[in-house]
């Protein structure tokens, strides 16, 4: 993976929220994590467009004018 090379011009820091939290606390943590990022990676699956948490985080990132990078997260591309 290129990002692991010592001469790589970029790095990736995983700021995803691992633990469940009350709604207000979750939104605050997500907004802070997005604010510290230059881009937001979105793993896209067949139902991604229906997941409330994904929709909220992408809306937050859009409001903060962050760059989006979409990655297809399933093998067959369907």
Short mmCIF file of N, CA, C and O in Angstrom, two decimals:
data_model
loop_
_atom_site.label_atom_id
_atom_site.label_comp_id
_atom_site.label_asym_id
_atom_site.label_seq_id
_atom_site.Cartn_x
_atom_site.Cartn_y
_atom_site.Cartn_z
N UNK A 1 0.84 -1.16 0.00
CA UNK A 1 0.00 0.00 0.00
C UNK A 1 0.90 1.24 0.00
O UNK A 1 1.79 1.37 0.82
N UNK A 2 0.66 2.16 -0.90
CA UNK A 2 1.54 3.31 -1.07
C UNK A 2 1.64 4.17 0.19
O UNK A 2 2.71 4.68 0.50
N UNK A 3 0.57 4.33 0.91
CA UNK A 3 0.58 5.21 2.08
C UNK A 3 1.57 4.74 3.14
O UNK A 3 2.06 5.53 3.93
N UNK A 4 1.92 3.48 3.14
CA UNK A 4 2.86 2.94 4.14
C UNK A 4 4.31 3.16 3.76
O UNK A 4 5.19 2.97 4.59
N UNK A 5 4.57 3.58 2.55
CA UNK A 5 5.95 3.83 2.11
C UNK A 5 6.49 5.07 2.82
O UNK A 5 5.77 6.03 3.04
N UNK A 6 7.76 5.06 3.15
CA UNK A 6 8.35 6.20 3.85
C UNK A 6 8.41 7.45 2.98
O UNK A 6 8.43 8.56 3.50
N UNK A 7 8.41 7.29 1.66
CA UNK A 7 8.47 8.45 0.77
C UNK A 7 7.09 8.87 0.24
O UNK A 7 6.99 9.68 -0.67
N UNK A 8 6.02 8.34 0.82
CA UNK A 8 4.66 8.66 0.37
C UNK A 8 4.35 10.13 0.66
O UNK A 8 4.66 10.64 1.74
N UNK A 9 3.71 10.84 -0.29
CA UNK A 9 3.40 12.26 -0.09
C UNK A 9 2.14 12.50 0.75
O UNK A 9 1.73 13.63 0.94
N UNK A 10 1.52 11.46 1.25
CA UNK A 10 0.30 11.62 2.04
C UNK A 10 0.23 10.56 3.12
O UNK A 10 1.00 9.60 3.13
N UNK A 11 -0.69 10.75 4.07
CA UNK A 11 -0.94 9.74 5.09
C UNK A 11 -2.44 9.66 5.35
O UNK A 11 -3.18 10.57 5.01
N UNK A 12 -2.84 8.57 5.94
CA UNK A 12 -4.25 8.36 6.27
C UNK A 12 -4.34 8.15 7.77
O UNK A 12 -3.60 7.35 8.34
N UNK A 13 -5.23 8.89 8.41
CA UNK A 13 -5.49 8.74 9.83
C UNK A 13 -6.95 8.33 9.97
O UNK A 13 -7.84 9.04 9.50
N UNK A 14 -7.18 7.21 10.62
CA UNK A 14 -8.54 6.71 10.79
C UNK A 14 -9.20 7.43 11.97
O UNK A 14 -8.85 7.21 13.11
N UNK A 15 -10.14 8.30 11.66
CA UNK A 15 -10.88 9.03 12.69
C UNK A 15 -12.31 8.53 12.81
O UNK A 15 -13.18 9.22 13.35
N UNK A 16 -12.56 7.33 12.28
CA UNK A 16 -13.92 6.80 12.34
C UNK A 16 -14.32 6.57 13.80
O UNK A 16 -13.48 6.29 14.65
N UNK A 17 -15.60 6.72 14.07
CA UNK A 17 -16.11 6.54 15.42
C UNK A 17 -16.41 5.07 15.65
O UNK A 17 -17.27 4.50 14.99
N UNK A 18 -15.68 4.46 16.54
CA UNK A 18 -15.78 3.02 16.75
C UNK A 18 -16.89 2.62 17.74
O UNK A 18 -17.47 1.58 17.63
N UNK A 19 -17.14 3.45 18.73
CA UNK A 19 -18.10 3.09 19.77
C UNK A 19 -19.41 3.87 19.62
O UNK A 19 -19.41 5.02 19.18
N UNK A 20 -20.49 3.22 20.03
CA UNK A 20 -21.78 3.90 20.01
C UNK A 20 -21.80 4.98 21.09
O UNK A 20 -21.16 4.85 22.12
N UNK A 21 -22.49 6.06 20.81
CA UNK A 21 -22.60 7.17 21.76
C UNK A 21 -23.98 7.80 21.61
O UNK A 21 -24.62 7.63 20.57
N UNK A 22 -24.42 8.53 22.64
CA UNK A 22 -25.69 9.25 22.49
C UNK A 22 -25.64 10.17 21.27
O UNK A 22 -24.58 10.66 20.90
N UNK A 23 -26.78 10.40 20.65
CA UNK A 23 -26.87 11.14 19.38
C UNK A 23 -26.10 12.45 19.41
O UNK A 23 -25.31 12.72 18.53
N UNK A 24 -26.33 13.29 20.39
CA UNK A 24 -25.68 14.61 20.45
C UNK A 24 -24.17 14.47 20.55
O UNK A 24 -23.42 15.17 19.88
N UNK A 25 -23.71 13.56 21.40
CA UNK A 25 -22.27 13.34 21.58
C UNK A 25 -21.66 12.79 20.28
O UNK A 25 -20.57 13.20 19.88
N UNK A 26 -22.35 11.88 19.63
CA UNK A 26 -21.88 11.29 18.38
C UNK A 26 -21.71 12.36 17.31
O UNK A 26 -20.70 12.40 16.62
N UNK A 27 -22.70 13.22 17.18
CA UNK A 27 -22.64 14.28 16.17
C UNK A 27 -21.49 15.25 16.44
O UNK A 27 -20.80 15.67 15.52
N UNK A 28 -21.25 15.58 17.71
CA UNK A 28 -20.15 16.47 18.07
C UNK A 28 -18.81 15.84 17.72
O UNK A 28 -17.93 16.48 17.13
N UNK A 29 -18.64 14.56 18.07
CA UNK A 29 -17.39 13.86 17.77
C UNK A 29 -17.18 13.74 16.26
O UNK A 29 -16.06 13.92 15.77
N UNK A 30 -18.23 13.43 15.53
CA UNK A 30 -18.11 13.30 14.08
C UNK A 30 -17.73 14.64 13.44
O UNK A 30 -16.85 14.70 12.58
N UNK A 31 -18.38 15.71 13.86
CA UNK A 31 -18.08 17.03 13.31
C UNK A 31 -16.63 17.43 13.58
O UNK A 31 -15.96 17.99 12.70
N UNK A 32 -16.12 17.13 14.77
CA UNK A 32 -14.72 17.45 15.10
C UNK A 32 -13.75 16.62 14.25
O UNK A 32 -12.74 17.14 13.77
N UNK A 33 -14.05 15.34 14.08
CA UNK A 33 -13.18 14.47 13.28
C UNK A 33 -13.16 14.96 11.83
O UNK A 33 -12.09 15.01 11.20
N UNK A 34 -14.30 15.32 11.30
CA UNK A 34 -14.38 15.81 9.92
C UNK A 34 -13.63 17.14 9.79
O UNK A 34 -12.93 17.37 8.81
N UNK A 35 -13.75 17.99 10.79
CA UNK A 35 -13.09 19.31 10.75
C UNK A 35 -11.57 19.18 10.67
O UNK A 35 -10.91 20.02 10.06
N UNK A 36 -11.01 18.13 11.25
CA UNK A 36 -9.55 17.96 11.25
C UNK A 36 -9.04 17.28 9.98
O UNK A 36 -7.85 17.12 9.81
N UNK A 37 -9.96 16.89 9.11
CA UNK A 37 -9.59 16.15 7.90
C UNK A 37 -9.56 17.05 6.67
O UNK A 37 -10.30 18.03 6.60
N UNK A 38 -8.73 16.69 5.70
CA UNK A 38 -8.73 17.41 4.43
C UNK A 38 -9.67 16.76 3.43
O UNK A 38 -10.13 17.39 2.49
N UNK A 39 -9.96 15.46 3.63
CA UNK A 39 -10.85 14.73 2.73
C UNK A 39 -11.59 13.67 3.55
O UNK A 39 -11.13 13.25 4.60
N UNK A 40 -12.73 13.25 3.02
CA UNK A 40 -13.54 12.23 3.67
C UNK A 40 -13.66 11.04 2.72
O UNK A 40 -14.06 11.20 1.57
N UNK A 41 -13.28 9.86 3.20
CA UNK A 41 -13.43 8.63 2.42
C UNK A 41 -14.80 8.03 2.73
O UNK A 41 -15.17 7.91 3.89
N UNK A 42 -15.52 7.65 1.70
CA UNK A 42 -16.82 7.00 1.88
C UNK A 42 -16.77 5.63 1.23
O UNK A 42 -16.57 5.52 0.03
N UNK A 43 -16.91 4.59 2.04
CA UNK A 43 -16.99 3.23 1.52
C UNK A 43 -18.41 3.03 1.02
O UNK A 43 -19.36 3.09 1.80
N UNK A 44 -18.58 2.82 -0.26
CA UNK A 44 -19.90 2.74 -0.88
C UNK A 44 -20.32 1.29 -1.07
O UNK A 44 -19.58 0.49 -1.63
N UNK A 45 -21.49 0.97 -0.57
CA UNK A 45 -22.08 -0.35 -0.74
C UNK A 45 -23.48 -0.20 -1.31
O UNK A 45 -23.97 0.92 -1.50
N UNK A 46 -24.15 -1.31 -1.55
CA UNK A 46 -25.48 -1.26 -2.16
C UNK A 46 -26.51 -0.46 -1.36
O UNK A 46 -27.45 0.09 -1.93
N UNK A 47 -26.36 -0.37 -0.06
CA UNK A 47 -27.34 0.32 0.78
C UNK A 47 -26.80 1.59 1.44
O UNK A 47 -27.47 2.18 2.30
N UNK A 48 -25.61 2.03 1.08
CA UNK A 48 -24.98 3.18 1.72
C UNK A 48 -25.88 4.40 1.72
O UNK A 48 -25.97 5.13 2.70
N UNK A 49 -26.58 4.62 0.63
CA UNK A 49 -27.42 5.81 0.50
C UNK A 49 -28.59 5.82 1.47
O UNK A 49 -29.28 6.83 1.62
N UNK A 50 -28.83 4.72 2.17
CA UNK A 50 -29.95 4.62 3.11
C UNK A 50 -29.51 4.70 4.58
O UNK A 50 -30.36 4.74 5.46
N UNK A 51 -28.23 4.67 4.85
CA UNK A 51 -27.74 4.61 6.22
C UNK A 51 -27.75 6.01 6.86
O UNK A 51 -27.02 6.89 6.40
N UNK A 52 -28.56 6.21 7.89
CA UNK A 52 -28.68 7.54 8.48
C UNK A 52 -27.35 8.16 8.93
O UNK A 52 -27.11 9.35 8.72
N UNK A 53 -26.49 7.37 9.56
CA UNK A 53 -25.20 7.88 10.03
C UNK A 53 -24.32 8.35 8.89
O UNK A 53 -23.64 9.37 8.99
N UNK A 54 -24.31 7.61 7.80
CA UNK A 54 -23.53 8.00 6.62
C UNK A 54 -24.08 9.30 6.04
O UNK A 54 -23.33 10.21 5.69
N UNK A 55 -25.39 9.40 5.95
CA UNK A 55 -26.01 10.61 5.41
C UNK A 55 -25.68 11.83 6.26
O UNK A 55 -25.37 12.90 5.74
N UNK A 56 -25.71 11.67 7.59
CA UNK A 56 -25.38 12.79 8.47
C UNK A 56 -23.92 13.20 8.34
O UNK A 56 -23.59 14.38 8.28
N UNK A 57 -23.03 12.20 8.31
CA UNK A 57 -21.60 12.53 8.21
C UNK A 57 -21.26 13.16 6.86
O UNK A 57 -20.46 14.10 6.81
N UNK A 58 -21.87 12.68 5.79
CA UNK A 58 -21.57 13.29 4.49
C UNK A 58 -22.15 14.71 4.43
O UNK A 58 -21.54 15.59 3.83
N UNK A 59 -23.28 14.94 5.07
CA UNK A 59 -23.84 16.30 5.12
C UNK A 59 -22.92 17.23 5.90
O UNK A 59 -22.67 18.37 5.49
N UNK A 60 -22.38 16.74 7.02
CA UNK A 60 -21.44 17.54 7.80
C UNK A 60 -20.19 17.87 6.97
O UNK A 60 -19.73 19.01 6.98
N UNK A 61 -19.68 16.89 6.28
CA UNK A 61 -18.48 17.10 5.46
C UNK A 61 -18.77 18.09 4.33
O UNK A 61 -17.94 18.94 4.02
N UNK A 62 -19.94 17.98 3.73
CA UNK A 62 -20.33 18.91 2.67
C UNK A 62 -20.41 20.34 3.22
O UNK A 62 -19.93 21.28 2.59
N UNK A 63 -21.01 20.50 4.40
CA UNK A 63 -21.12 21.83 5.02
C UNK A 63 -19.74 22.42 5.33
O UNK A 63 -19.56 23.63 5.30
N UNK A 64 -18.78 21.55 5.61
CA UNK A 64 -17.42 22.00 5.91
C UNK A 64 -16.56 22.08 4.65
O UNK A 64 -15.37 22.32 4.73
N UNK A 65 -17.18 21.87 3.49
CA UNK A 65 -16.52 21.98 2.20
C UNK A 65 -15.32 21.03 2.07
O UNK A 65 -14.25 21.40 1.58
N UNK A 66 -15.51 19.80 2.53
CA UNK A 66 -14.45 18.79 2.46
C UNK A 66 -14.53 18.04 1.13
O UNK A 66 -15.60 17.87 0.55
N UNK A 67 -13.40 17.58 0.67
CA UNK A 67 -13.32 16.75 -0.54
C UNK A 67 -13.81 15.34 -0.20
O UNK A 67 -13.51 14.82 0.87
N UNK A 68 -14.56 14.75 -1.12
CA UNK A 68 -15.06 13.39 -0.93
C UNK A 68 -14.30 12.43 -1.84
O UNK A 68 -14.07 12.74 -3.01
N UNK A 69 -13.96 11.28 -1.31
CA UNK A 69 -13.37 10.20 -2.08
C UNK A 69 -14.24 8.98 -1.84
O UNK A 69 -14.40 8.54 -0.70
N UNK A 70 -14.84 8.46 -2.91
CA UNK A 70 -15.71 7.29 -2.77
C UNK A 70 -14.96 6.04 -3.19
O UNK A 70 -14.30 6.02 -4.23
N UNK A 71 -15.10 5.01 -2.37
CA UNK A 71 -14.46 3.73 -2.64
C UNK A 71 -15.56 2.67 -2.68
O UNK A 71 -16.36 2.56 -1.74
N UNK A 72 -15.62 1.93 -3.78
CA UNK A 72 -16.62 0.86 -3.88
C UNK A 72 -16.20 -0.25 -2.92
O UNK A 72 -15.11 -0.80 -3.04
N UNK A 73 -17.07 -0.55 -1.97
CA UNK A 73 -16.73 -1.47 -0.91
C UNK A 73 -17.28 -2.88 -1.09
O UNK A 73 -17.45 -3.59 -0.11
N UNK A 74 -17.55 -3.29 -2.30
CA UNK A 74 -18.03 -4.65 -2.51
C UNK A 74 -17.38 -5.22 -3.77
O UNK A 74 -17.03 -4.50 -4.69
N UNK A 75 -17.20 -6.50 -3.76
CA UNK A 75 -16.38 -7.19 -4.76
C UNK A 75 -16.91 -7.13 -6.19
O UNK A 75 -16.15 -6.85 -7.11
N UNK A 76 -18.19 -7.35 -6.41
CA UNK A 76 -18.70 -7.47 -7.78
C UNK A 76 -19.10 -6.15 -8.42
O UNK A 76 -19.46 -6.11 -9.58
N UNK A 77 -19.09 -5.06 -7.67
CA UNK A 77 -19.42 -3.75 -8.23
C UNK A 77 -20.89 -3.53 -8.49
O UNK A 77 -21.28 -2.53 -9.06
N UNK A 78 -21.74 -4.46 -8.08
CA UNK A 78 -23.19 -4.35 -8.32
C UNK A 78 -23.86 -3.54 -7.26
O UNK A 78 -23.39 -3.34 -6.20
#
